[in-house]
Structure formats: C-alpha cells, structure tokens
Coordinates of C-alpha atoms in Angstrom, one line a residue:
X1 CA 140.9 -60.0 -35.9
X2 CA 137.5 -60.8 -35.5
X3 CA 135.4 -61.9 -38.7
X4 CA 132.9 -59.2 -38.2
X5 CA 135.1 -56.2 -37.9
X6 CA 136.4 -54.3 -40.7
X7 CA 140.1 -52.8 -39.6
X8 CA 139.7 -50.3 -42.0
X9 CA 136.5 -48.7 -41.1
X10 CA 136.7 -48.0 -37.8
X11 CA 133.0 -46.8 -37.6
X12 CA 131.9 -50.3 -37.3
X13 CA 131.7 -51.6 -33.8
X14 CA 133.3 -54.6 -32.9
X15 CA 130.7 -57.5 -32.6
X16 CA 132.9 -59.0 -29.7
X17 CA 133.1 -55.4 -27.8
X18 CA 130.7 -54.7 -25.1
X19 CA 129.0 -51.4 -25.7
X20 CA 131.0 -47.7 -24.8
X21 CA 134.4 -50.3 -25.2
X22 CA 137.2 -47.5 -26.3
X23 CA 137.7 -48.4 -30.1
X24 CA 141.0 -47.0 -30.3
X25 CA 142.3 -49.4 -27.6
X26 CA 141.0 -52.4 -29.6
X27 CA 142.1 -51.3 -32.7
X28 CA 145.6 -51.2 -31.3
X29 CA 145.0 -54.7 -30.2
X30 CA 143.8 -56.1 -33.2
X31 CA 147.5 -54.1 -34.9
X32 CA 149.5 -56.9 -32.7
X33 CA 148.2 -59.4 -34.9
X34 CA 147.4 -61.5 -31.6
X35 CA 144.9 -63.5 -33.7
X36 CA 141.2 -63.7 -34.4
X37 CA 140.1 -63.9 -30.6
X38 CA 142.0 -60.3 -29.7
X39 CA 138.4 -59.1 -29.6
X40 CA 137.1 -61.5 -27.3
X41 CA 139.8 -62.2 -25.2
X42 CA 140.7 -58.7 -24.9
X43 CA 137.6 -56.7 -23.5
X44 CA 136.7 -59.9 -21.1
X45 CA 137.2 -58.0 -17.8
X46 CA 135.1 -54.8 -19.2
X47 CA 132.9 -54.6 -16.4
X48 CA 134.6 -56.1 -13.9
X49 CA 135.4 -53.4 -10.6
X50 CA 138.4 -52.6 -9.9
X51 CA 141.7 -54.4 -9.0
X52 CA 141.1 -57.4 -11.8
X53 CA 143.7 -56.5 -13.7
X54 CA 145.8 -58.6 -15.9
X55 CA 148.1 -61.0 -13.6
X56 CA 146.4 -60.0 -10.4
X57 CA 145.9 -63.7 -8.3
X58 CA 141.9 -63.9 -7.8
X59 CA 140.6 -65.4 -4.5
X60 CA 136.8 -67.1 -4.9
X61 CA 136.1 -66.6 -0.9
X62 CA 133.4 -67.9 1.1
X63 CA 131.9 -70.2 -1.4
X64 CA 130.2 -74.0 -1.1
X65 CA 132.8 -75.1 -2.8
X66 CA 131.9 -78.3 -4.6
X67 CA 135.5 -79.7 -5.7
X68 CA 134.7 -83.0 -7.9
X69 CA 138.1 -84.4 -6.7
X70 CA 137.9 -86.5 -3.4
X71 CA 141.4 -85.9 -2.5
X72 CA 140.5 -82.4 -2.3
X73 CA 137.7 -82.7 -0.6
X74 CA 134.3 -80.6 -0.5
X75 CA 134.4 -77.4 1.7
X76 CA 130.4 -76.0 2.8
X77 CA 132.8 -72.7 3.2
X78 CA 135.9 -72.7 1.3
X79 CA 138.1 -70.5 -0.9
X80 CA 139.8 -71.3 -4.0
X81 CA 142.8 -69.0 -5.1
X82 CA 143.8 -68.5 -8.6
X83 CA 146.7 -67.8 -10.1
X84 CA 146.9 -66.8 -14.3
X85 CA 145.3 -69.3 -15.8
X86 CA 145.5 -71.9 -12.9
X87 CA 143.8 -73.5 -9.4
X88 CA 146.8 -73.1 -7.1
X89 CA 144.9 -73.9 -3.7
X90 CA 141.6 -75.4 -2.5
X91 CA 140.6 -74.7 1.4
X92 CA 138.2 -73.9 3.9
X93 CA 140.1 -70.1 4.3
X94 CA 143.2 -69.5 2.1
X95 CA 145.1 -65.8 3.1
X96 CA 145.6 -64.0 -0.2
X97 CA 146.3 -60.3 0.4
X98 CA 147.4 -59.5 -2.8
X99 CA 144.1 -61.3 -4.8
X100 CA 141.3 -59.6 -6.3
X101 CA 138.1 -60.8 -4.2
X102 CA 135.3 -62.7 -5.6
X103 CA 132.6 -62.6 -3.1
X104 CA 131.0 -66.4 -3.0
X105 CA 129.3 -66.6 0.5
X106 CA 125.8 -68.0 -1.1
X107 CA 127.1 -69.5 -3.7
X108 CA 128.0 -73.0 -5.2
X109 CA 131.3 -73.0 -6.6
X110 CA 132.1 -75.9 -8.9
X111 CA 133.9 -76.9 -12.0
X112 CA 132.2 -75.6 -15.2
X113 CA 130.1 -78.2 -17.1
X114 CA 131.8 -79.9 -20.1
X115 CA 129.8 -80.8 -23.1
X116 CA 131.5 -83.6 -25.4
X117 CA 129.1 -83.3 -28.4
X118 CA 127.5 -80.2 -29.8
X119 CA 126.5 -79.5 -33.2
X120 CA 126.8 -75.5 -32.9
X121 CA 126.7 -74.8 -37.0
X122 CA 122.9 -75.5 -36.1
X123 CA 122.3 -72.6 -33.7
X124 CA 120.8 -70.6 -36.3
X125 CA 118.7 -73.7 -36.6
X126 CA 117.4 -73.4 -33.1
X127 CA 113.8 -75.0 -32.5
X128 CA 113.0 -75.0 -36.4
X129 CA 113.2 -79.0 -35.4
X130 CA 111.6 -79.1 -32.4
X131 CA 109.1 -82.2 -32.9
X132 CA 111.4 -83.8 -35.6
X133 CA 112.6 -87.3 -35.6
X134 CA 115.7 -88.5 -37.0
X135 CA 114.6 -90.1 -40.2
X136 CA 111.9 -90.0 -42.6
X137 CA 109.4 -93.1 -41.0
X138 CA 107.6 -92.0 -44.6
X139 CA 104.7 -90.4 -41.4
X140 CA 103.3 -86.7 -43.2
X141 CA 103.7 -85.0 -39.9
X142 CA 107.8 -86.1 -40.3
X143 CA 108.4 -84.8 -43.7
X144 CA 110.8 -82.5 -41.9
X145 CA 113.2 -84.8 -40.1
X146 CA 116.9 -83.7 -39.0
X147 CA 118.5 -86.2 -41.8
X148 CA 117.3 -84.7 -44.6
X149 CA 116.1 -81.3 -43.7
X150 CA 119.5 -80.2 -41.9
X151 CA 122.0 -82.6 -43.4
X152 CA 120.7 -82.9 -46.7
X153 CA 119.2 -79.6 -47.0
X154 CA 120.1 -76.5 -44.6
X155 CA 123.9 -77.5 -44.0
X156 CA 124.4 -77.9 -47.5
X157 CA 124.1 -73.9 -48.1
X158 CA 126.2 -72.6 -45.3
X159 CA 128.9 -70.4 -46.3
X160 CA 131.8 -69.8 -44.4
X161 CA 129.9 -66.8 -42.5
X162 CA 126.9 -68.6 -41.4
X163 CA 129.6 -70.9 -39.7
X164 CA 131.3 -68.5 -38.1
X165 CA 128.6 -67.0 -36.5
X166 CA 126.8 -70.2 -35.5
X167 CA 129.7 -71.0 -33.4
X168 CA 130.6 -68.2 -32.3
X169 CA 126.6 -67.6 -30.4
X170 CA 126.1 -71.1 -29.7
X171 CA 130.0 -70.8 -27.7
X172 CA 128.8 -67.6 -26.1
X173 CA 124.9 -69.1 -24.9
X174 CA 126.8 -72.2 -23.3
X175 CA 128.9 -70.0 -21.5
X176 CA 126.3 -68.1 -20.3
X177 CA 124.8 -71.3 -19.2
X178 CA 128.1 -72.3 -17.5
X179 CA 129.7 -74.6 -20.0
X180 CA 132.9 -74.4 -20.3
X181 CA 134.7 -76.9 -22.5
X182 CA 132.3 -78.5 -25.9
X183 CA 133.3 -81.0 -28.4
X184 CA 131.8 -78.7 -31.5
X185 CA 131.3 -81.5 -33.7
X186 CA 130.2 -79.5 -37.5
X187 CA 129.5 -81.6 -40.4
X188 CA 129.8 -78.4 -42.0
X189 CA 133.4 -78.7 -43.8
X190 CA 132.9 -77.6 -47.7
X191 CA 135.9 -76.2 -47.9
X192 CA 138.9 -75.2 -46.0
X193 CA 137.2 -71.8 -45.9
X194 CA 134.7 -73.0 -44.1
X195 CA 137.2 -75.1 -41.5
X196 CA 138.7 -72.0 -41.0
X197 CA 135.9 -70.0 -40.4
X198 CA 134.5 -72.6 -37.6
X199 CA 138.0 -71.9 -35.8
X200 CA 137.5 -68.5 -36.0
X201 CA 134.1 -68.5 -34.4
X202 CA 135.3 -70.9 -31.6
X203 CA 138.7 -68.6 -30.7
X204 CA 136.6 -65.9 -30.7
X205 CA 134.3 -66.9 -28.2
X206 CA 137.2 -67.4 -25.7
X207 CA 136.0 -70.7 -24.6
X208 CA 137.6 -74.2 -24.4
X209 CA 136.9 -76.1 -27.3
X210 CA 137.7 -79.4 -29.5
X211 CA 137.2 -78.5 -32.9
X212 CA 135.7 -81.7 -34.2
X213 CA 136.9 -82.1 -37.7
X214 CA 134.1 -84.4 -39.4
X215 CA 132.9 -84.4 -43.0
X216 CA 131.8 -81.8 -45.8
X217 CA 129.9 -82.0 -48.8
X218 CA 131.0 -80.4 -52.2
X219 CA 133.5 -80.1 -54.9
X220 CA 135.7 -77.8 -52.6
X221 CA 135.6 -79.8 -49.2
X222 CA 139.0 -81.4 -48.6
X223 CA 138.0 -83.8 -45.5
X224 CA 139.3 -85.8 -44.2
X225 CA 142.9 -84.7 -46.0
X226 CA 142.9 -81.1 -44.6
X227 CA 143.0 -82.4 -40.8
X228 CA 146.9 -81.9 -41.8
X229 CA 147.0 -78.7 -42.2
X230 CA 143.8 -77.7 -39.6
X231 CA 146.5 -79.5 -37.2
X232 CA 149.2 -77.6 -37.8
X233 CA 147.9 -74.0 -39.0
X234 CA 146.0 -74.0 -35.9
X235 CA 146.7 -76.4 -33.5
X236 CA 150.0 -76.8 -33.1
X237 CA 150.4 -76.7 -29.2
X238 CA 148.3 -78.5 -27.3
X239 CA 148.3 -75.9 -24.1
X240 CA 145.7 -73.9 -25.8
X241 CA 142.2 -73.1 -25.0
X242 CA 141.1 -74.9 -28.5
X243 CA 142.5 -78.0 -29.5
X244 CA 140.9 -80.8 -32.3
X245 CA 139.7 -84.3 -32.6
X246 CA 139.1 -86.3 -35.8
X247 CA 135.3 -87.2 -36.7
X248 CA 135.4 -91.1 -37.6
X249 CA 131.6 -91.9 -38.8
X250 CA 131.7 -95.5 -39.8
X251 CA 128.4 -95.1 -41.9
X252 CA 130.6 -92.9 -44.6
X253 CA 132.7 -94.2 -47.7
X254 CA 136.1 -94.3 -46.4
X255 CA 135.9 -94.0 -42.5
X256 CA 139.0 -96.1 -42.8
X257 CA 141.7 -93.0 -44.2
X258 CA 139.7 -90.8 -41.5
X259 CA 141.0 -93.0 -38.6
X260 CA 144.4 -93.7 -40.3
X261 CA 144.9 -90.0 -40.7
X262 CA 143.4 -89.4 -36.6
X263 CA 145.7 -91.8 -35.5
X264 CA 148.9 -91.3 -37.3
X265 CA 148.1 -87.4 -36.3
X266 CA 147.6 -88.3 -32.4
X267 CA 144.0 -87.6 -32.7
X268 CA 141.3 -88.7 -30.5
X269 CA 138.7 -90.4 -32.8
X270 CA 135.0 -89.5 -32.3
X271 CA 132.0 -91.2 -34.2
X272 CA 128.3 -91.0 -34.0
X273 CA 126.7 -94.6 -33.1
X274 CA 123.3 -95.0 -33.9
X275 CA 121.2 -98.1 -34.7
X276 CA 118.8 -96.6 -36.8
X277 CA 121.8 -95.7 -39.4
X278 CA 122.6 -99.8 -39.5
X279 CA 125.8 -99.4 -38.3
X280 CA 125.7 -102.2 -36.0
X281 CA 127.6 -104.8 -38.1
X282 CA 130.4 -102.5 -39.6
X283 CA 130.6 -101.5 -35.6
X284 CA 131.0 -104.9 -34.4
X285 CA 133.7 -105.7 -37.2
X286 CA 135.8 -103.3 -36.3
X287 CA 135.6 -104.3 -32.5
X288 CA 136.5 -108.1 -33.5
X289 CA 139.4 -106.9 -35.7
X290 CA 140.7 -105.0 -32.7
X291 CA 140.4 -101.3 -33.8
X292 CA 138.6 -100.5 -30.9
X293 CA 141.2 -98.0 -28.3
X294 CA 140.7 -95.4 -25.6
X295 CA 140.8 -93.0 -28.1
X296 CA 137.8 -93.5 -29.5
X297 CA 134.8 -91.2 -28.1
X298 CA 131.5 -93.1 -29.0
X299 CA 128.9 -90.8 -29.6
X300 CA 125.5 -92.1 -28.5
X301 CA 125.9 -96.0 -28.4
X302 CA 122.3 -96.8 -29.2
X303 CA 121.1 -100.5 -30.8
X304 CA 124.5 -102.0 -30.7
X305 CA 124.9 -105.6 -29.7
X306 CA 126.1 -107.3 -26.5
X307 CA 129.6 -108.0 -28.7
X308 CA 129.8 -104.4 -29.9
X309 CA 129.7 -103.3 -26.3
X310 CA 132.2 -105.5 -24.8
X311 CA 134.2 -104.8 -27.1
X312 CA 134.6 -100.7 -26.7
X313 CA 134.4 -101.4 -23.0
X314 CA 137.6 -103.5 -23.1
X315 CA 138.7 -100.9 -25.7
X316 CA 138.3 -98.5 -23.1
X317 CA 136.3 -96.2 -25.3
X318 CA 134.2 -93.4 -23.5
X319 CA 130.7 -92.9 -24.2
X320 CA 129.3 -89.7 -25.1
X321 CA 125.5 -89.9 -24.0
X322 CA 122.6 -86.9 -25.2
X323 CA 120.2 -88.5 -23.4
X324 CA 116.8 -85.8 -24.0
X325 CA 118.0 -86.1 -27.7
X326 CA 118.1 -89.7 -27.7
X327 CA 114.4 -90.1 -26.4
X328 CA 112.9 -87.2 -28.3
X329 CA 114.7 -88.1 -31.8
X330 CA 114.1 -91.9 -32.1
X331 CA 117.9 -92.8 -31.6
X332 CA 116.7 -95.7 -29.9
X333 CA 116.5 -95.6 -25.4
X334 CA 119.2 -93.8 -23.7
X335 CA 121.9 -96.7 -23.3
X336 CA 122.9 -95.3 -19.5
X337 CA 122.0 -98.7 -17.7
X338 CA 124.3 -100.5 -20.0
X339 CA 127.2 -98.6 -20.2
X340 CA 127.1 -98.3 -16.0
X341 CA 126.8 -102.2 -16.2
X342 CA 129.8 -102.4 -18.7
X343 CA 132.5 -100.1 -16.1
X344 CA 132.1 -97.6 -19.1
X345 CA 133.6 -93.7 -18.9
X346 CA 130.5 -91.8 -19.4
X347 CA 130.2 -88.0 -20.2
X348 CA 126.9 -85.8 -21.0
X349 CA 126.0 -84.1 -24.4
X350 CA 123.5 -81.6 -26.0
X351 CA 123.6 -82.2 -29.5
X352 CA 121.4 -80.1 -31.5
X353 CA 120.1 -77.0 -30.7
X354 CA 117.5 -77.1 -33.5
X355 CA 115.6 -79.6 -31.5
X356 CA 116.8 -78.8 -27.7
X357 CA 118.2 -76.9 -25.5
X358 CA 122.2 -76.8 -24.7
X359 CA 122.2 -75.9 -21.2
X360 CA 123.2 -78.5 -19.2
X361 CA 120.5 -78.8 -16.0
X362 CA 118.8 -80.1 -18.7
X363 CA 120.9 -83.0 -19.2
X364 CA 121.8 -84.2 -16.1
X365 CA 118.1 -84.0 -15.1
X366 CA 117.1 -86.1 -18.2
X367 CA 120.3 -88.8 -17.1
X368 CA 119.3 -89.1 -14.1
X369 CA 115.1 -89.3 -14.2
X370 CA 115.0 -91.9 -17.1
X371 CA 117.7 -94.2 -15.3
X372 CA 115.9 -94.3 -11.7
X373 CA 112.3 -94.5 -13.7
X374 CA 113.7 -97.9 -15.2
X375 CA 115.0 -98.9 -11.8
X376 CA 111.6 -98.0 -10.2
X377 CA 110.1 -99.7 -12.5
X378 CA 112.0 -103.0 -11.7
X379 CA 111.6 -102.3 -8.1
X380 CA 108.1 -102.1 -8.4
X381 CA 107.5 -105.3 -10.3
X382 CA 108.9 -106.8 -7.5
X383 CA 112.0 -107.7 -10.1
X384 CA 116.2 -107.4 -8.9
X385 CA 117.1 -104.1 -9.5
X386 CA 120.9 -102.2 -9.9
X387 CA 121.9 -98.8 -7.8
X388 CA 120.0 -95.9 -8.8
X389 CA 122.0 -92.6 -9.8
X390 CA 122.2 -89.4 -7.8
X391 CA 122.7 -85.9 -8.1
X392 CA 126.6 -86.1 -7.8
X393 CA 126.8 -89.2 -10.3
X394 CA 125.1 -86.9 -12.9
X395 CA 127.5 -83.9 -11.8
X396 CA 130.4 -86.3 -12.1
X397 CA 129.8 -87.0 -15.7
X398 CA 129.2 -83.4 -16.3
X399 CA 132.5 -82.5 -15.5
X400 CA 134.8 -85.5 -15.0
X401 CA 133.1 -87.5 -17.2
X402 CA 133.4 -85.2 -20.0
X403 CA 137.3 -84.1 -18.9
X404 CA 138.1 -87.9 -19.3
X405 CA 136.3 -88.5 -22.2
X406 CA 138.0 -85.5 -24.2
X407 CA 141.2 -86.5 -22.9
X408 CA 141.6 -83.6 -20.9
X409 CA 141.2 -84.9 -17.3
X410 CA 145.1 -83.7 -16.6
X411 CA 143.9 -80.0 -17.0
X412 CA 139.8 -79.8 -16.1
X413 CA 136.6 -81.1 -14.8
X414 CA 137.7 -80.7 -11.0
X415 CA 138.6 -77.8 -8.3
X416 CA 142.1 -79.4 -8.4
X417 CA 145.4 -77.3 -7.6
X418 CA 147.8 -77.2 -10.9
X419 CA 144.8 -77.6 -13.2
X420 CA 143.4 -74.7 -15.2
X421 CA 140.7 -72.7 -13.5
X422 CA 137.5 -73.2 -15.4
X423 CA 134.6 -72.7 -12.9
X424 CA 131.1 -71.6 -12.6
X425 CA 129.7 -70.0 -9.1
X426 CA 125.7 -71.5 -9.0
X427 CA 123.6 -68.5 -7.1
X428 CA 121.8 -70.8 -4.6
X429 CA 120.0 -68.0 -2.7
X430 CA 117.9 -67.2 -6.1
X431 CA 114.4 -68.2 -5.2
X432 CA 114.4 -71.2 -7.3
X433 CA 116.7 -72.6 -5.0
X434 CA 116.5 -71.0 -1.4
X435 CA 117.6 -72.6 1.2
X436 CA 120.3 -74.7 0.3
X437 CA 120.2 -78.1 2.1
X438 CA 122.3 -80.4 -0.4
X439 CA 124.9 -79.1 -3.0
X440 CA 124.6 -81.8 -5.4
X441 CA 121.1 -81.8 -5.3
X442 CA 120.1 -78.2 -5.4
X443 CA 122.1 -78.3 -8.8
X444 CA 121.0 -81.0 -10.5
X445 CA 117.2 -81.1 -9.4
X446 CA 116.9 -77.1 -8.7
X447 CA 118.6 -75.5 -11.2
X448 CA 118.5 -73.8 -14.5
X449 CA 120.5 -71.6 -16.9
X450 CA 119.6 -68.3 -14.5
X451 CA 121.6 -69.5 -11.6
X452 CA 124.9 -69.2 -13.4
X453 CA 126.0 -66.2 -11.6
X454 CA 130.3 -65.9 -12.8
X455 CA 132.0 -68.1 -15.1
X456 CA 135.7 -68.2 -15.6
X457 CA 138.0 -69.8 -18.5
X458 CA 141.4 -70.4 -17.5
X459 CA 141.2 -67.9 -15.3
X460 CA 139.5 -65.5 -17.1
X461 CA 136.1 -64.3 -16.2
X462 CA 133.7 -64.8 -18.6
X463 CA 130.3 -63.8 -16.9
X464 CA 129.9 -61.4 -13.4
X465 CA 126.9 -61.4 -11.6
X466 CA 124.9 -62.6 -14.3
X467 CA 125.9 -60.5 -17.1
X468 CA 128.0 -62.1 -20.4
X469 CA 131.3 -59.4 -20.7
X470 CA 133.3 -59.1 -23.5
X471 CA 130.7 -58.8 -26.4
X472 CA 128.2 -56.9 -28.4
X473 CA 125.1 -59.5 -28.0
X474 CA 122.7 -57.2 -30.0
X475 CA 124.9 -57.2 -32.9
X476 CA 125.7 -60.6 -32.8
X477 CA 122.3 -61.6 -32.6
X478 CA 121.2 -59.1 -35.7
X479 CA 124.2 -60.9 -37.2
X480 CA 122.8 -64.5 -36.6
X481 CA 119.3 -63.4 -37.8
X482 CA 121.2 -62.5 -40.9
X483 CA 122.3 -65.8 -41.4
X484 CA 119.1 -67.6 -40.6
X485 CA 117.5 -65.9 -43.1
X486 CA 119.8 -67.0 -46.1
X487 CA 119.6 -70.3 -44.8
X488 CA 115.9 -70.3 -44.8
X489 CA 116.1 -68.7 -48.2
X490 CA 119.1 -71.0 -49.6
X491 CA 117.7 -74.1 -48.3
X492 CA 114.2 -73.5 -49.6
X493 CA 113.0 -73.8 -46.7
X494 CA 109.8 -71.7 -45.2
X495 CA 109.9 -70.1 -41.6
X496 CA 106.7 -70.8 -40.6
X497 CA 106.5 -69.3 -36.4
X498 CA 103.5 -71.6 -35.7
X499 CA 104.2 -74.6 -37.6
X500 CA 104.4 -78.1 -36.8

C-alpha cells in the first residue's frame, strides 16, 4: 500500500488518488496485497473518457509520429496501435476497430525522454542551490556548495519518509514533463529502511525506473552488502517497470567490493566521474588493469585524460552527460566534443534538482548550443572544425541514447513494434510552437515542459490533455513541504526566500 495511507483509517485520502476517487474501491485494492504502487497504478485511467478500460488495444491516430528507429521510419501522419503494455504496429493508417482512440492530428508523437542520472532525494531541495558550485573554492559567496551543504549536511538527516516522498514528486514532475524512464541515483542509503522507502516512492509513482543503489552514511547503512537482498526482495524479474543498477564511485573506500558485488549480481555499474574529486589517476588505473566493460555507465566524464578515455571507449562504456549542471556547477566543460570524437554511447541527464531544472528541453537545448558555439567558434577563427549537432542528434540521445546506456534498448527509447509503449504526444499547435515546419526541431529548439500533452508507461496513460491522473498533487505537495521543513530544521540550515 502506499506509504501515506493509513489502511486502518479510512478517513484519510489516499495521496496517490485523484480527488472524488471511490475510497472503497481502493481500499479493496490495497486488500489484494498488490504491492505499494496499488494506489498509483490503480486510479491511472481516472479521468480518462470512456472505452479505456483495462485490456482495451489503444490506437494513437493521426499523429506526427516521430519513431527514433530508421527501419520504422517517420510518418508526418501515422498511427501507432498498442496493445497491453506494448507497440504492436507503426504506420501511416493502421484499422483498429476495437481500440480506444487517442486523437493525435496536431501532435508530435515520440518516444518518452529517458533520463540516466537523477538525484530525486533532493527534490525537496529544489533551487535552495541555485548559484552553488560544487566545492568550497574557500570564495564567501560559496560557503554553501552542493558537497558539503547537501552531502555532508541535508542528506545526512533524511529519514526514510523524506525519501519516500522525494521520489515519489520528483517521479511524478518528470512525468509530467514527459520523462519516462530515470536512473534515480540516491546517496541516501542509511539504512535498509531507507532503501526500502526509495523503492516505495519510485513504484508508487508508476514510472520506469533504475533504482541506483549507491552509498549511505551511518551506523545503520548496510551498502554496498544489502544490494543482495534489494535484488532479490524487490527485483527479482527483470520484466518490471523498476529494475536496479549498482553505484560504483571510485573516490570511496572500498569501490572495489561495490563492483565485485554489481558484477557477480549482473548489475550494471554506474559511477560519478569528475575531475575536481581527483579521480583521474585511480580512473585511469583501473582502465589499464582492464576493469573497464560495457557495463559501466560513466557519469559525467569531466578532466579525465586522453588514456582514461580510450580506455572506456574500447570498454564500450556509455557516457551519462548533465551538461547545464556541468557548466553551472564547476564540473569542468561539458565533455560532448570528445566523447562524439571517441564513437562513444552518449545519453542526457538532469542531475540535481536543487540547482536545475529536470525537464528535459532543457537538456537537449544546453547539448546542443554549447557543442555548435565551440564549433562556431572554430569556424570562425578560420580553424578545421568537426560536424555540428542537430535537433535529432540531441533527440537521439534523449531517448536511444539513454535506452542503450541503461541497458534497456531491447524494450524502449524508440516507436518500435514488440517494445513496450512509453510515449509522450508534444502539442505542436500550442502557441509556442505554431506552425509546425520541422519535428525535430520544433522539439528541441521550441519546446518546454507545457507541450507535454499525454504520456503513457507501458501502456498506461499517465497524463491526458495536460492534466497528471492518478494522484492527489495537493497532498503530496503539503506532504513534501512537510519534509522540507525538517530538513531545513535537521540540517541547521536557514530557508532564506531571497538569499544568495
């Protein structure tokens, strides 16, 4: 059941329940013992018209339908029917009596974005950090810096609640925003309670998630030893909408027993790599001594040398890049240029909420500005200069890039028949965007968060014209402010509106 409802007091709405939902109806679903996402999962199609009922095939009809997968092809009209949880046909008219009708004519319809690096304990956090570097530079105005103010200071009083609700918003926001797969990687893991708690929040959200299991702090944090039982208590099949990977950082005491136990579970390993931490020559040792694989999802790959980056490209490790993060944090320049030089798998990132934003327009706007304002640069010096990204590059690593680099490409990231049916319709006849002329380009250099019109999860829709379904927001939001006033209070920490 879900964390914030009380089975035995009835009176209590259910966080996850839009408003007016019949309480008796989900109290006999939570009685099944279906699990913590019953909520979620089970009042999804409340507001949906008629005729979307459970197992009813769903046609998307008349839609630009922007497929990522070139032996599909791209259709400026086309339908795409689903069936379950799954794409079962892409073309430019598909005859589906039976199927519940989604009306796409003015609409982009695309594969939902994929985010492989989100830290969304910290959406309680969100734009306390806003002008914060990474690291104290000993500067007064960067006393407050994300090292020490939210790892050494705010993470270190979450409980198990504050957790649970941080994922749980941050899931739902992203959603809204049209992402629909994140890496949640939480350095938040004090205790098993607290790993349990994070799973909670992320099945309850209904979205499609790797739980990231990196470190915690404390007498009761069991990490990296507990990945065990994580594995097995909750991810035991690995056809479900939440599935894990093992957090690796080679700049903690005993990163060896956390890829030993990643790779003797069957774990993809994922690792921040940052040149400001120094990690540099530990990197490139463990490159040279071959421990390198495609398994590994480099987080970031700023200040490493020419060595370290051959060797995770013949590795064929992917690189996980957070590129407005990156500039506005002091992680050292975006490494885009490089990793397109090196033949490297590339996906797109948000990072942390408490200094930007998680919707993803945002990111592939940043990837692809900063990487043509270095080629323009070159260009205009009169030096050689490389191919410039577009619009669809950006797009690419949105969706295929992150599918690959979370070792999920077999199931998402592309309208492809047999995979599961995670997609986002982009209303392109909102005034921000009117008249379309170019897909790829209307979303990348058009768009924002308000344009995600529907969003469905393996089949499941998620958000109708607009509107989230499935949960209370204004409770879960009461619930959130909750939390980030213990935080504030825990962490000693003053909430000052107009600071710097």
């Amino acid at each position: 059941m879900c964390r914030l409802c009380d089975p035995k007091t009835s009176q209590f709405a259910c966080a996850n329940a839009p408003e007016g939902a019949d309480m008796a109806i989900l109290a006999g679903t939570y009685a099944t013992g279906a699990g913590s996402s019953a909520g979620a999962s089970g009042t999804a199609t409340s507001g949906l018209p008629q005729g979307f009922n459970e197992g009813r095939r769903i046609l998307i009809r008349n839609g630009a339908v922007l497929s990522m997968d070139s032996a599909v092809g791209n259709f400026p009209v086309g339908d795409v029917l689903i069936e379950g949880s799954k794409i079962v046909e892409v073309a430019a008219r598909i005859d589906a009596s039976d199927a519940a009708i989604i009306d796409a004519a003015g609409k982009i319809v695309m594969p939902g974005f994929i985010d492989t690096h989100h830290h969304q304990f910290e959406t309680a956090l969100r734009s306390q950090l806003a002008n914060a570097i990474l690291i104290n530079d000993g500067r007064p105005e960067n006393t407050q810096n994300y090292y020490e103010t939210v790892l050494q200071k705010f993470s270190m009083v979450y409980r198990p609640e504050d957790v649970h609700i941080s994922a749980l918003f941050g899931s739902i926001a992203q959603l809204d925003a049209g992402v629909t797969t994140v890496m949640d990687v939480s350095q938040i893991h004090h205790s098993p309670e607290h790993s349990d708690a994070l799973v909670d929040g992320l099945r309850d959200a209904g979205r499609r998630t790797v739980f990231g299991y990196f470190e915690g702090w404390g007498e009761k944090a069991k990490y990296p030893h507990d990945a065990k039982r994580l594995r097995e208590t909750h991810f035991s099949s690995s056809d479900q909408l939440v599935t894990m990977v093992m957090g690796g950082e080679i700049y903690l005491p005993g990163y060896e027993e956390s890829w030993r136990i990643g790779r003797e579970l069957g774990l993809p390993i994922a690792l921040h790599v940052v040149g400001t931490f120094g990690m540099q020559p530990v990197f490139d040792q463990l490159g040279a001594a071959g421990q390198f694989g495609p398994d590994n999802i480099f987080i970031h790959m700023t200040g490493m040398s020419d060595e370290g980056w051959k060797y995770a490209a013949d590795a064929g490790a992917h690189v996980s890049l957070s590129v407005p993060i990156e500039m506005q944090m002091r992680h050292g320049t975006p490494p885009i240029q490089k990793a397109m030089d090196m033949g490297m798998s590339m996906s797109l990132s948000s990072d942390v909420e408490c200094t930007m934003t998680a919707d993803f327009f945002t990111q592939m706007r940043a990837l692809v500005t900063l990487q043509r304002m270095f080629v323009n640069a070159k260009a205009l010096s009169g030096e050689e200069y490389g191919r410039m990204l577009t619009a669809l590059d950006a797009i690419g690593m949105a969706t295929m890039g992150g599918a690959k680099g979370l070792k999920l490409d077999r199931k998402i990231g592309s309208l492809t028949p047999g995979k599961e049916a995670d997609i986002i319709l982009l209303d392109a006849e909102a005034i921000n965007v009117a008249p379309l002329n170019n897909v790829p380009g209307a979303v990348v250099t058009l768009m924002e968060r308000s344009n995600v019109d529907t969003v469905l999860v393996a089949g499941k829709v998620k958000k109708w014209k607009g509107s989230l379904l499935g949960f209370d927001i204004a409770r879960l939001r009461g619930e959130l402010k909750k939390s980030r006033d213990y935080l504030f209070d825990a962490a000693g920490i003053e909430r000052d509106l107009f600071g710097h």
